[in-house]
Short mmCIF file of C-alpha atoms in Angstrom, two decimals:
data_model
loop_
_atom_site.label_atom_id
_atom_site.label_comp_id
_atom_site.label_asym_id
_atom_site.label_seq_id
_atom_site.Cartn_x
_atom_site.Cartn_y
_atom_site.Cartn_z
CA MET A 246 -11.44 46.71 -33.11
CA THR A 247 -11.87 46.49 -29.35
CA LEU A 248 -9.60 47.79 -26.65
CA ALA A 249 -8.65 44.20 -25.76
CA ASP A 250 -7.53 43.62 -29.36
CA LEU A 251 -5.36 46.75 -29.27
CA ILE A 252 -3.76 45.59 -26.03
CA ALA A 253 -3.01 42.18 -27.54
CA GLN A 254 -1.37 43.87 -30.56
CA ALA A 255 0.67 46.11 -28.26
CA ARG A 256 1.90 43.13 -26.28
CA THR A 257 2.99 41.38 -29.51
CA ALA A 258 4.80 44.50 -30.74
CA LEU A 259 6.59 44.87 -27.39
CA SER A 260 7.69 41.22 -27.47
CA THR A 261 9.04 41.66 -31.01
CA ALA A 262 10.92 44.83 -30.01
CA ILE A 263 12.47 43.06 -26.99
CA THR A 264 13.64 40.20 -29.22
CA ALA A 265 15.18 42.63 -31.74
CA ARG A 266 16.94 44.55 -28.97
CA GLN A 267 18.39 41.32 -27.57
CA GLN A 268 19.70 40.36 -31.01
CA GLU A 269 21.42 43.74 -31.33
CA GLN A 270 22.96 43.33 -27.87
CA ASP A 271 24.25 39.84 -28.77
CA ALA A 272 25.75 41.20 -32.00
CA LEU A 273 27.50 43.99 -30.06
CA MET A 274 28.99 41.49 -27.60
CA ALA A 275 30.21 39.30 -30.46
CA LEU A 276 31.81 42.33 -32.17
CA ARG A 277 33.69 43.31 -29.02
CA SER A 278 35.35 39.88 -28.95
CA ASP A 279 36.75 40.39 -32.48
CA PRO A 280 40.56 40.94 -32.35
CA ASN A 281 40.33 43.23 -35.41
CA LEU A 282 37.83 45.50 -33.68
CA THR A 283 37.69 49.17 -34.78
CA GLU A 284 36.19 52.09 -32.89
CA GLU A 285 33.97 53.04 -35.80
CA ALA A 286 32.42 49.56 -35.96
CA VAL A 287 31.66 49.58 -32.23
CA THR A 288 30.09 53.06 -32.45
CA ALA A 289 27.84 52.00 -35.30
CA ARG A 290 26.73 48.83 -33.52
CA VAL A 291 26.04 50.70 -30.25
CA ALA A 292 23.87 53.16 -32.16
CA THR A 293 21.88 50.29 -33.66
CA ARG A 294 21.44 48.73 -30.22
CA ASP A 295 20.32 52.05 -28.71
CA ALA A 296 17.75 52.47 -31.47
CA ALA A 297 16.35 49.04 -30.68
CA ASP A 298 16.34 49.95 -26.99
CA ALA A 299 14.36 53.12 -27.76
CA GLU A 300 11.85 51.05 -29.72
CA VAL A 301 11.33 48.83 -26.66
CA THR A 302 10.68 51.93 -24.53
CA ARG A 303 8.19 53.31 -27.07
CA ARG A 304 6.31 50.03 -27.29
CA GLN A 305 6.21 49.75 -23.48
CA GLU A 306 4.78 53.23 -23.10
CA ALA A 307 2.11 52.45 -25.70
CA LEU A 308 1.11 49.29 -23.86
CA ASP A 309 1.02 51.08 -20.49
CA GLN A 310 -1.26 53.73 -21.95
CA LEU A 311 -3.68 51.11 -23.26
CA LEU A 312 -3.67 49.23 -19.94
CA ALA A 313 -4.39 52.45 -18.04
CA GLU A 314 -7.26 53.15 -20.41
CA GLN A 315 -8.63 49.65 -19.83
CA ALA A 316 -8.43 50.06 -16.04
CA ARG A 317 -10.34 53.35 -16.26
CA GLU A 318 -13.02 51.77 -18.42
CA GLU A 319 -13.48 49.02 -15.82
CA GLU A 320 -13.77 51.62 -13.05
CA ILE A 321 -16.42 53.49 -15.03
CA ALA A 322 -18.33 50.25 -15.64
CA ALA A 323 -18.24 49.36 -11.92
CA LEU A 324 -19.38 52.89 -11.00
CA ALA A 325 -22.25 52.67 -13.48
CA ALA A 326 -23.34 49.33 -12.00
CA ARG A 327 -23.46 50.77 -8.47
CA SER A 328 -25.36 53.90 -9.55
CA ALA A 329 -27.86 52.17 -11.86
CA PRO A 330 -31.60 52.60 -11.01
CA ALA A 331 -33.08 49.98 -8.72
CA ALA A 332 -35.29 47.14 -9.96
CA THR A 333 -38.90 47.80 -10.80
CA ARG A 334 -39.88 47.46 -7.15
CA ALA A 335 -37.57 48.49 -4.33
CA PRO A 336 -37.14 46.15 -1.37
CA ALA A 337 -39.20 46.80 1.76
CA TYR A 338 -37.83 49.29 4.28
CA ASP A 339 -36.93 46.61 6.85
CA GLN A 340 -35.08 44.55 4.22
CA VAL A 341 -32.60 47.25 3.31
CA HIS A 342 -29.02 47.02 4.60
CA ARG A 343 -28.11 50.66 5.12
CA VAL A 344 -24.35 51.22 4.97
CA GLY A 345 -24.23 54.96 4.39
CA GLN A 346 -21.05 55.82 2.52
CA GLU A 347 -19.32 52.47 3.19
CA GLU A 348 -17.90 50.62 0.17
CA ARG A 349 -18.79 47.04 -0.71
CA THR A 350 -16.74 44.39 1.11
CA TYR A 351 -15.39 42.99 -2.15
CA ARG A 352 -14.96 45.53 -4.97
CA PRO A 353 -14.43 44.24 -8.54
CA ASP A 354 -12.68 47.46 -9.53
CA GLN A 355 -9.97 46.77 -6.94
CA ASP A 356 -9.79 42.98 -7.22
CA ARG A 357 -10.88 41.86 -10.69
CA ARG A 358 -9.90 38.23 -10.14
CA GLY A 359 -11.65 37.89 -6.79
CA ALA A 360 -8.50 36.86 -4.94
CA GLY A 361 -9.66 38.56 -1.75
CA PHE A 362 -12.97 36.71 -1.74
CA GLN A 363 -11.26 33.36 -2.41
CA GLY A 364 -8.72 34.02 0.33
CA ASP A 365 -11.50 34.75 2.83
CA VAL A 366 -13.33 31.53 1.87
CA LEU A 367 -10.17 29.58 2.67
CA GLY A 368 -9.50 31.59 5.82
CA ALA A 369 -13.07 31.04 7.07
CA PHE A 370 -12.66 27.30 6.56
CA MET A 371 -9.41 27.42 8.59
CA GLY A 372 -11.12 29.27 11.45
CA ASP A 373 -10.26 32.93 10.67
CA TYR A 374 -13.03 34.86 12.46
CA GLU A 375 -12.34 38.11 10.59
CA ALA A 376 -12.68 36.32 7.25
CA GLN A 377 -15.96 34.79 8.45
CA ALA A 378 -17.23 38.24 9.40
CA ARG A 379 -16.35 39.71 5.99
CA LEU A 380 -18.12 36.86 4.22
CA ALA A 381 -21.22 37.33 6.40
CA ARG A 382 -21.23 41.08 5.64
CA HIS A 383 -20.84 40.33 1.92
CA MET A 384 -23.84 37.95 1.99
CA GLN A 385 -25.96 40.64 3.70
CA GLU A 386 -24.96 43.12 0.99
CA GLU A 387 -25.90 40.59 -1.70
CA ARG A 388 -29.30 39.94 -0.11
CA THR A 389 -29.94 43.71 0.02
CA GLU A 390 -29.08 44.35 -3.62
CA ARG A 391 -30.02 41.07 -5.27
CA GLY A 392 -32.27 39.33 -2.77
CA ASN A 393 -34.92 38.57 -5.37
CA GLN A 394 -32.28 36.88 -7.55
CA LEU A 395 -30.77 34.55 -4.95
CA ARG A 396 -31.97 30.97 -4.98
CA ALA A 397 -31.13 27.89 -2.92
CA VAL A 398 -29.51 25.17 -5.05
CA GLY A 399 -28.18 21.69 -4.28
CA THR A 400 -25.03 19.91 -5.34
CA GLY A 401 -26.88 18.50 -8.35
CA ALA A 402 -26.78 21.95 -9.91
CA PHE A 403 -22.97 21.84 -9.96
CA ALA A 404 -22.18 18.43 -11.41
CA GLY A 405 -18.94 19.73 -12.90
CA LEU A 406 -17.79 21.33 -9.65
CA VAL A 407 -18.88 18.94 -6.89
CA ILE A 408 -16.55 16.13 -7.87
CA PRO A 409 -16.38 12.71 -6.15
CA GLN A 410 -13.35 12.07 -3.97
CA TYR A 411 -11.54 8.76 -4.36
CA LEU A 412 -9.81 7.66 -1.15
CA THR A 413 -6.99 5.85 -2.94
CA GLU A 414 -5.00 5.32 0.25
CA MET A 415 -7.94 3.29 1.63
CA TYR A 416 -8.17 0.82 -1.25
CA ALA A 417 -9.24 -2.67 -0.16
CA PRO A 418 -6.63 -5.28 -1.19
CA LEU A 419 -7.60 -8.86 -1.97
CA ALA A 420 -7.52 -10.86 1.27
CA ARG A 421 -4.99 -13.71 1.13
CA ALA A 422 -3.86 -16.49 3.47
CA ASN A 423 -0.23 -15.29 3.16
CA ARG A 424 2.51 -17.33 4.96
CA PRO A 425 2.03 -17.87 8.72
CA PHE A 426 3.55 -21.39 8.75
CA ALA A 427 6.46 -20.46 6.46
CA ASP A 428 7.37 -17.61 8.82
CA ALA A 429 7.43 -20.07 11.74
CA CYS A 430 9.76 -22.57 10.00
CA ARG A 431 13.48 -22.72 10.70
CA PRO A 432 14.99 -20.27 8.17
CA HIS A 433 18.11 -20.81 6.06
CA THR A 434 19.78 -18.79 3.32
CA LEU A 435 19.38 -20.46 -0.06
CA PRO A 436 22.77 -21.22 -1.69
CA ALA A 437 23.64 -18.89 -4.55
CA GLN A 438 23.86 -21.68 -7.14
CA GLY A 439 22.18 -24.95 -8.02
CA MET A 440 18.61 -26.17 -8.38
CA THR A 441 18.90 -28.92 -5.75
CA VAL A 442 19.86 -28.89 -2.09
CA GLU A 443 21.54 -32.14 -1.03
CA ILE A 444 21.49 -33.29 2.60
CA SER A 445 23.22 -36.38 3.97
CA ARG A 446 20.98 -38.50 6.23
CA VAL A 447 22.58 -41.22 8.32
CA THR A 448 20.30 -44.21 7.89
CA THR A 449 22.54 -46.87 9.45
CA GLY A 450 24.41 -45.91 12.58
CA SER A 451 27.20 -47.39 14.66
CA SER A 452 26.52 -50.12 17.18
CA VAL A 453 27.61 -50.39 20.77
CA ASP A 454 27.15 -53.59 22.80
CA ASN A 455 28.34 -55.07 26.05
CA GLN A 456 31.60 -57.00 25.73
CA ALA A 457 30.87 -60.70 26.35
CA ALA A 458 34.38 -61.43 27.61
CA GLU A 459 37.62 -59.60 28.01
CA ASN A 460 39.60 -59.18 24.79
CA ASP A 461 36.51 -59.97 22.67
CA ALA A 462 36.03 -57.68 19.70
CA ALA A 463 33.95 -54.56 20.29
CA SER A 464 30.63 -54.32 18.50
CA GLU A 465 30.97 -52.77 15.09
CA THR A 466 28.36 -51.77 12.48
CA ASN A 467 29.32 -49.87 9.36
CA MET A 468 27.62 -46.51 9.12
CA ASP A 469 25.73 -45.63 5.99
CA ASP A 470 23.95 -42.55 4.75
CA THR A 471 21.38 -41.67 2.12
CA ALA A 472 21.32 -38.38 0.23
CA LEU A 473 18.16 -36.34 0.69
CA SER A 474 17.62 -34.26 -2.46
CA VAL A 475 15.52 -31.16 -1.93
CA PRO A 476 14.49 -29.38 -5.15
CA VAL A 477 14.78 -25.61 -5.46
CA ARG A 478 11.40 -24.26 -6.54
CA THR A 479 10.52 -21.06 -8.36
CA ALA A 480 7.37 -19.14 -7.48
CA ALA A 481 6.51 -16.36 -9.93
CA GLY A 482 3.63 -14.13 -10.96
CA GLN A 483 3.13 -11.30 -13.41
CA GLN A 484 0.77 -8.47 -14.22
CA THR A 485 0.72 -6.32 -17.35
CA ALA A 486 -0.52 -2.80 -16.70
CA SER A 487 -1.18 -0.14 -19.31
CA ARG A 488 1.15 2.80 -19.20
CA GLN A 489 -1.91 5.02 -18.88
CA SER A 490 -2.99 3.29 -15.66
CA ILE A 491 0.45 3.72 -14.12
CA GLU A 492 1.19 7.26 -15.32
CA ARG A 493 -2.34 8.66 -14.99
CA GLY A 494 -3.55 6.57 -12.04
CA ALA A 495 -2.94 7.08 -8.33
CA GLY A 496 -0.62 4.44 -6.85
CA VAL A 497 -1.62 1.73 -9.36
CA GLU A 498 1.86 0.20 -9.56
CA ASN A 499 2.19 -0.03 -5.77
CA VAL A 500 -1.21 -1.71 -5.49
CA ILE A 501 -0.23 -4.31 -8.10
CA LEU A 502 3.11 -5.04 -6.43
CA ASP A 503 1.54 -5.38 -2.99
CA ASP A 504 -0.91 -7.94 -4.35
CA LEU A 505 1.85 -9.84 -6.20
CA PHE A 506 4.06 -9.98 -3.09
CA ARG A 507 1.25 -11.31 -0.92
CA ALA A 508 0.24 -13.79 -3.61
CA TYR A 509 3.87 -14.99 -3.64
CA GLY A 510 3.79 -15.53 0.13
CA SER A 511 0.49 -17.42 -0.07
CA ARG A 512 1.74 -19.72 -2.85
CA LEU A 513 4.98 -20.51 -1.00
CA ASP A 514 3.16 -21.31 2.24
CA ASN A 515 0.49 -23.35 0.46
CA THR A 516 3.22 -25.42 -1.20
CA LEU A 517 4.87 -26.18 2.15
CA LEU A 518 1.60 -27.51 3.48
CA ASN A 519 -0.02 -29.17 0.48
CA ALA A 520 2.57 -30.03 -2.21
CA ALA A 521 2.28 -33.55 -3.57
CA THR A 522 4.61 -36.09 -1.92
CA VAL A 523 6.69 -33.58 0.07
CA GLY A 524 4.09 -31.19 1.55
CA LEU A 525 3.46 -31.44 5.29
CA THR A 526 0.09 -33.13 4.80
CA ASN A 527 1.75 -35.87 2.73
CA VAL A 528 4.79 -36.58 4.92
CA ALA A 529 3.04 -36.47 8.30
CA THR A 530 1.96 -39.69 10.00
CA ALA A 531 -1.77 -39.64 10.64
CA VAL A 532 -3.37 -39.79 14.08
CA ALA A 533 -7.00 -40.70 13.44
CA TYR A 534 -9.77 -38.85 15.20
CA THR A 535 -13.10 -40.33 14.16
CA ASP A 536 -16.24 -38.99 15.78
CA ALA A 537 -19.59 -37.87 14.38
CA THR A 538 -20.06 -35.45 17.31
CA PRO A 539 -16.56 -34.17 18.06
CA THR A 540 -15.68 -32.05 21.07
CA THR A 541 -12.58 -30.15 22.07
CA ALA A 542 -12.22 -32.32 25.17
CA GLU A 543 -12.03 -35.39 22.91
CA LEU A 544 -9.65 -33.74 20.45
CA TYR A 545 -7.06 -32.68 23.01
CA PRO A 546 -5.87 -36.26 23.85
CA LYS A 547 -5.27 -36.75 20.10
CA VAL A 548 -3.02 -33.69 20.15
CA ILE A 549 -1.03 -35.21 23.02
CA GLU A 550 -0.83 -38.50 21.12
CA GLY A 551 0.54 -36.69 18.08
CA LEU A 552 3.15 -34.80 20.10
CA SER A 553 4.17 -38.06 21.71
CA GLY A 554 4.75 -39.47 18.22
CA VAL A 555 6.86 -36.44 17.27
CA GLU A 556 9.21 -36.94 20.21
CA ALA A 557 9.31 -40.71 19.77
CA ALA A 558 10.45 -40.24 16.16
CA LEU A 559 13.16 -37.69 17.01
CA LEU A 560 14.46 -39.20 20.26
CA ASP A 561 17.61 -37.28 21.25
CA GLN A 562 17.22 -34.99 18.22
CA ALA A 563 13.97 -33.56 19.62
CA SER A 564 14.40 -29.89 20.44
CA GLY A 565 11.16 -29.58 22.39
CA ASP A 566 10.36 -26.55 20.23
CA ASN A 567 7.05 -28.01 19.09
CA LEU A 568 4.28 -26.36 17.08
CA ALA A 569 0.63 -27.09 16.41
CA ILE A 570 -0.56 -25.72 13.05
CA MET A 571 -4.29 -25.48 12.46
CA HIS A 572 -6.91 -23.61 10.45
CA SER A 573 -8.53 -20.55 12.01
CA ARG A 574 -11.90 -22.31 12.13
CA ARG A 575 -10.35 -25.08 14.30
CA TRP A 576 -8.61 -22.61 16.61
CA TYR A 577 -11.83 -20.70 17.29
CA TRP A 578 -13.78 -23.93 17.68
CA MET A 579 -11.34 -25.00 20.41
CA GLN A 580 -11.79 -21.62 22.11
CA ASN A 581 -15.56 -22.03 22.17
CA ALA A 582 -15.40 -25.15 24.35
CA MET A 583 -16.68 -24.97 27.92
CA GLY A 584 -16.14 -27.52 30.66
CA SER A 585 -15.60 -28.17 34.36
CA SER A 586 -12.63 -30.56 34.10
CA TYR A 587 -9.01 -29.53 33.66
CA PRO A 588 -5.63 -31.29 33.32
CA LEU A 589 -4.30 -33.17 36.31
CA ILE A 590 -0.73 -32.14 35.48
CA THR A 591 -0.15 -28.39 35.35
CA GLN A 592 2.01 -26.78 32.69
CA PRO A 593 4.23 -23.67 32.81
CA GLY A 594 2.34 -20.52 31.90
CA VAL A 595 -1.11 -22.19 31.67
CA VAL A 596 -3.81 -21.75 34.30
CA ALA A 597 -4.84 -25.24 35.43
CA GLN A 598 -8.56 -24.58 35.05
CA THR A 599 -8.27 -23.66 31.36
CA LEU A 600 -7.69 -25.59 28.16
CA GLY A 601 -4.85 -23.40 26.97
CA ALA A 602 -4.45 -19.67 26.43
CA ASN A 603 -5.17 -17.27 23.58
CA TYR A 604 -2.57 -14.52 23.04
CA ALA A 605 -5.03 -12.38 21.04
CA GLU A 606 -2.55 -11.86 18.22
CA ALA A 607 -3.79 -10.91 14.74
CA TYR A 608 -3.66 -13.41 11.88
CA GLY A 609 -0.15 -13.90 10.53
CA ARG A 610 1.53 -12.22 13.52
CA GLY A 611 3.16 -15.36 14.91
CA VAL A 612 2.02 -17.57 17.78
CA ARG A 613 -1.72 -17.18 18.43
CA GLY A 614 -1.78 -18.96 21.77
CA ILE A 615 -0.81 -22.17 23.58
CA LEU A 616 -2.47 -25.50 24.22
CA PRO A 617 -2.91 -26.93 27.75
CA ASN A 618 0.52 -28.59 27.60
CA GLY A 619 2.21 -25.36 26.50
CA THR A 620 2.49 -26.13 22.76
CA PRO A 621 2.35 -22.90 20.70
CA VAL A 622 -0.35 -22.65 18.02
CA ILE A 623 0.16 -21.25 14.51
CA VAL A 624 -3.07 -20.44 12.66
CA ASP A 625 -2.76 -20.86 8.89
CA ASN A 626 -5.66 -20.68 6.45
CA ASN A 627 -3.70 -22.37 3.69
CA ILE A 628 -4.67 -25.62 5.42
CA ALA A 629 -7.23 -27.38 3.23
CA THR A 630 -10.81 -27.64 4.50
CA ASN A 631 -12.13 -30.00 1.81
CA LEU A 632 -10.47 -33.21 2.96
CA GLY A 633 -12.01 -36.57 3.85
CA ALA A 634 -14.87 -38.51 2.30
CA GLY A 635 -17.29 -35.68 2.96
CA THR A 636 -14.82 -33.06 1.61
CA ASN A 637 -15.41 -30.98 4.74
CA GLU A 638 -12.49 -31.91 7.00
CA ASP A 639 -9.33 -30.00 7.92
CA GLU A 640 -6.18 -31.27 9.67
CA ILE A 641 -3.99 -30.30 12.62
CA TYR A 642 -0.23 -30.66 12.17
CA LEU A 643 2.23 -31.28 15.00
CA VAL A 644 5.91 -30.67 14.30
CA ASP A 645 9.26 -29.84 15.82
CA ARG A 646 10.00 -26.32 14.55
CA GLN A 647 13.74 -27.03 14.29
CA GLU A 648 13.07 -29.81 11.77
CA CYS A 649 10.88 -27.67 9.50
CA HIS A 650 13.53 -26.30 7.14
CA LEU A 651 12.95 -23.48 4.66
CA TRP A 652 15.67 -22.03 2.41
CA GLU A 653 15.01 -18.63 0.84
CA ASP A 654 17.00 -15.99 -1.00
CA PRO A 655 17.42 -13.02 1.39
CA ASP A 656 16.19 -10.70 -1.39
CA ALA A 657 13.19 -12.80 -2.38
CA PRO A 658 10.82 -12.09 -3.87
CA VAL A 659 12.56 -10.21 -6.69
CA TYR A 660 10.70 -7.51 -8.61
CA ILE A 661 11.15 -6.95 -12.36
CA ARG A 662 9.72 -3.92 -14.17
CA ALA A 663 9.96 -4.45 -17.93
CA GLU A 664 8.84 -1.70 -20.30
CA GLN A 665 10.39 -2.75 -23.61
CA ALA A 666 8.64 -6.11 -23.81
CA LYS A 667 5.22 -4.43 -24.08
CA ALA A 668 6.35 -1.12 -25.59
CA ALA A 669 4.33 -1.56 -28.78
CA ASN A 670 1.16 -1.88 -26.70
CA LEU A 671 2.08 0.88 -24.22
CA GLY A 672 2.18 -1.76 -21.52
CA VAL A 673 4.43 -2.24 -18.50
CA LEU A 674 5.16 -5.82 -17.41
CA LEU A 675 5.50 -6.31 -13.64
CA VAL A 676 6.98 -9.65 -12.55
CA VAL A 677 7.62 -11.01 -9.07
CA TYR A 678 9.58 -14.23 -8.52
CA GLY A 679 11.70 -16.04 -5.97
CA TYR A 680 13.60 -19.30 -5.37
CA TYR A 681 13.06 -21.44 -2.30
CA ALA A 682 13.46 -25.00 -1.02
CA PHE A 683 11.99 -26.82 1.97
CA THR A 684 11.90 -30.18 3.68
CA PHE A 685 10.42 -31.84 6.75
CA GLN A 686 12.28 -35.09 6.04
CA ARG A 687 15.75 -34.37 7.34
CA GLN A 688 14.47 -36.05 10.48
CA PRO A 689 11.04 -37.55 9.61
CA HIS A 690 8.78 -36.84 12.56
CA ALA A 691 5.64 -34.84 11.65
CA ARG A 692 2.19 -35.97 12.80
CA LYS A 693 -1.26 -34.87 11.70
CA ILE A 694 -4.66 -35.31 13.32
CA ALA A 695 -7.19 -36.24 10.65
CA GLY A 696 -10.61 -37.84 10.39
CA THR A 697 -14.31 -37.12 10.76
CA GLY A 698 -13.67 -35.45 14.12
CA LEU A 699 -12.33 -32.49 12.13
CA ILE A 700 -15.39 -31.81 9.99
CA THR A 701 -16.78 -28.28 9.65
CA PRO A 702 -17.11 -27.17 13.29
CA THR A 703 -20.33 -26.16 14.99
CA PHE A 704 -19.97 -23.63 17.76
CA THR A 705 -22.07 -25.13 20.53
CA GLY A 706 -19.72 -24.60 23.49
CA ALA A 707 -18.87 -28.32 23.66
#
């Protein structure tokens, strides 16, 4: 049996003695709470407890003796290693590091676990000059004693120690179009109940006319309205993740939710623009721009024509808070145009010699710039680019912001984390959903520029 085995047995015996002593102490405390307690019973129990206490002391002393013996054996082994004969051939005179009676920098007999060496490695990395000096001295000592054993190795020799580092905080999310136009619409709070929003639209108004003669009846036309029914829509998405991926992964649940939230925004915005019948592309009146070789200079008058139509449709309900919504490829194509002519009528905030201004805002951060007449531009890549006969056209929408209505729940989108539904598969179901409603038809007015002039742009400076 080895010394290590004896120490292990001594530790077990000490643990057993401590447990027995604690049991005796608990029994003594229980006896003292007995109302029928006698002095003889207490004396007997105290004696039993003291005997157990003495056994703990005896076992502790035995363990200490074994540990001291082990420490001495390790000292003897370290001394033997330092005084062992040199290798078959001693190092050359000029390769010897002569330290006289100095001890090694790191001594295993004083620090068996190498804590001092590890601490100096960390300290050297943090800029501790003294730690760096000790490490350098240690390496010189190693070269002196074991120079013929040291070899240069690469990271491939330590495949289990040189581990790859995953920069989880720098994960690349899926790029999405998100909701630039939706964020620019006039916001409303969605009512708490109902799946339809009803709006009254006056379709026949009163009449006023000049009185033909005194005492003649005033002009009268009976007003009439038509209900505009706006459906409440539900956008939802889900992702089932294994419990292992969530509990053993790094930020997996947050990555999934971020993607679901942005997918929700993209779907909502895409619906506003492209939904059948009620999407902006389907309610807007078209302004045709047909040209096989389009230029920005030719497109701009079409923009003015569209804005003219917006105001003509709204009359005294026009707020003047107009927007131009276009795809990013169209916005950059307009910026690439060069020319010597400029508008004859200047506009507030626009240099006369330019065709508008770019605000240099990032995508989805609001207004990207203004057109020559001061109309703000919203860039939205949910606008389709496969329109027209050649399936390569996009569109430009011109609207009054105050008549682009969007109702949303203030808490949307809502997040559901369901564990029971997939419990048998160790899965966690993550669901994101929200209710919303929208309309551009409270006051029909929207215009869109469409046609072959809006084919895939070529950036020629024209």
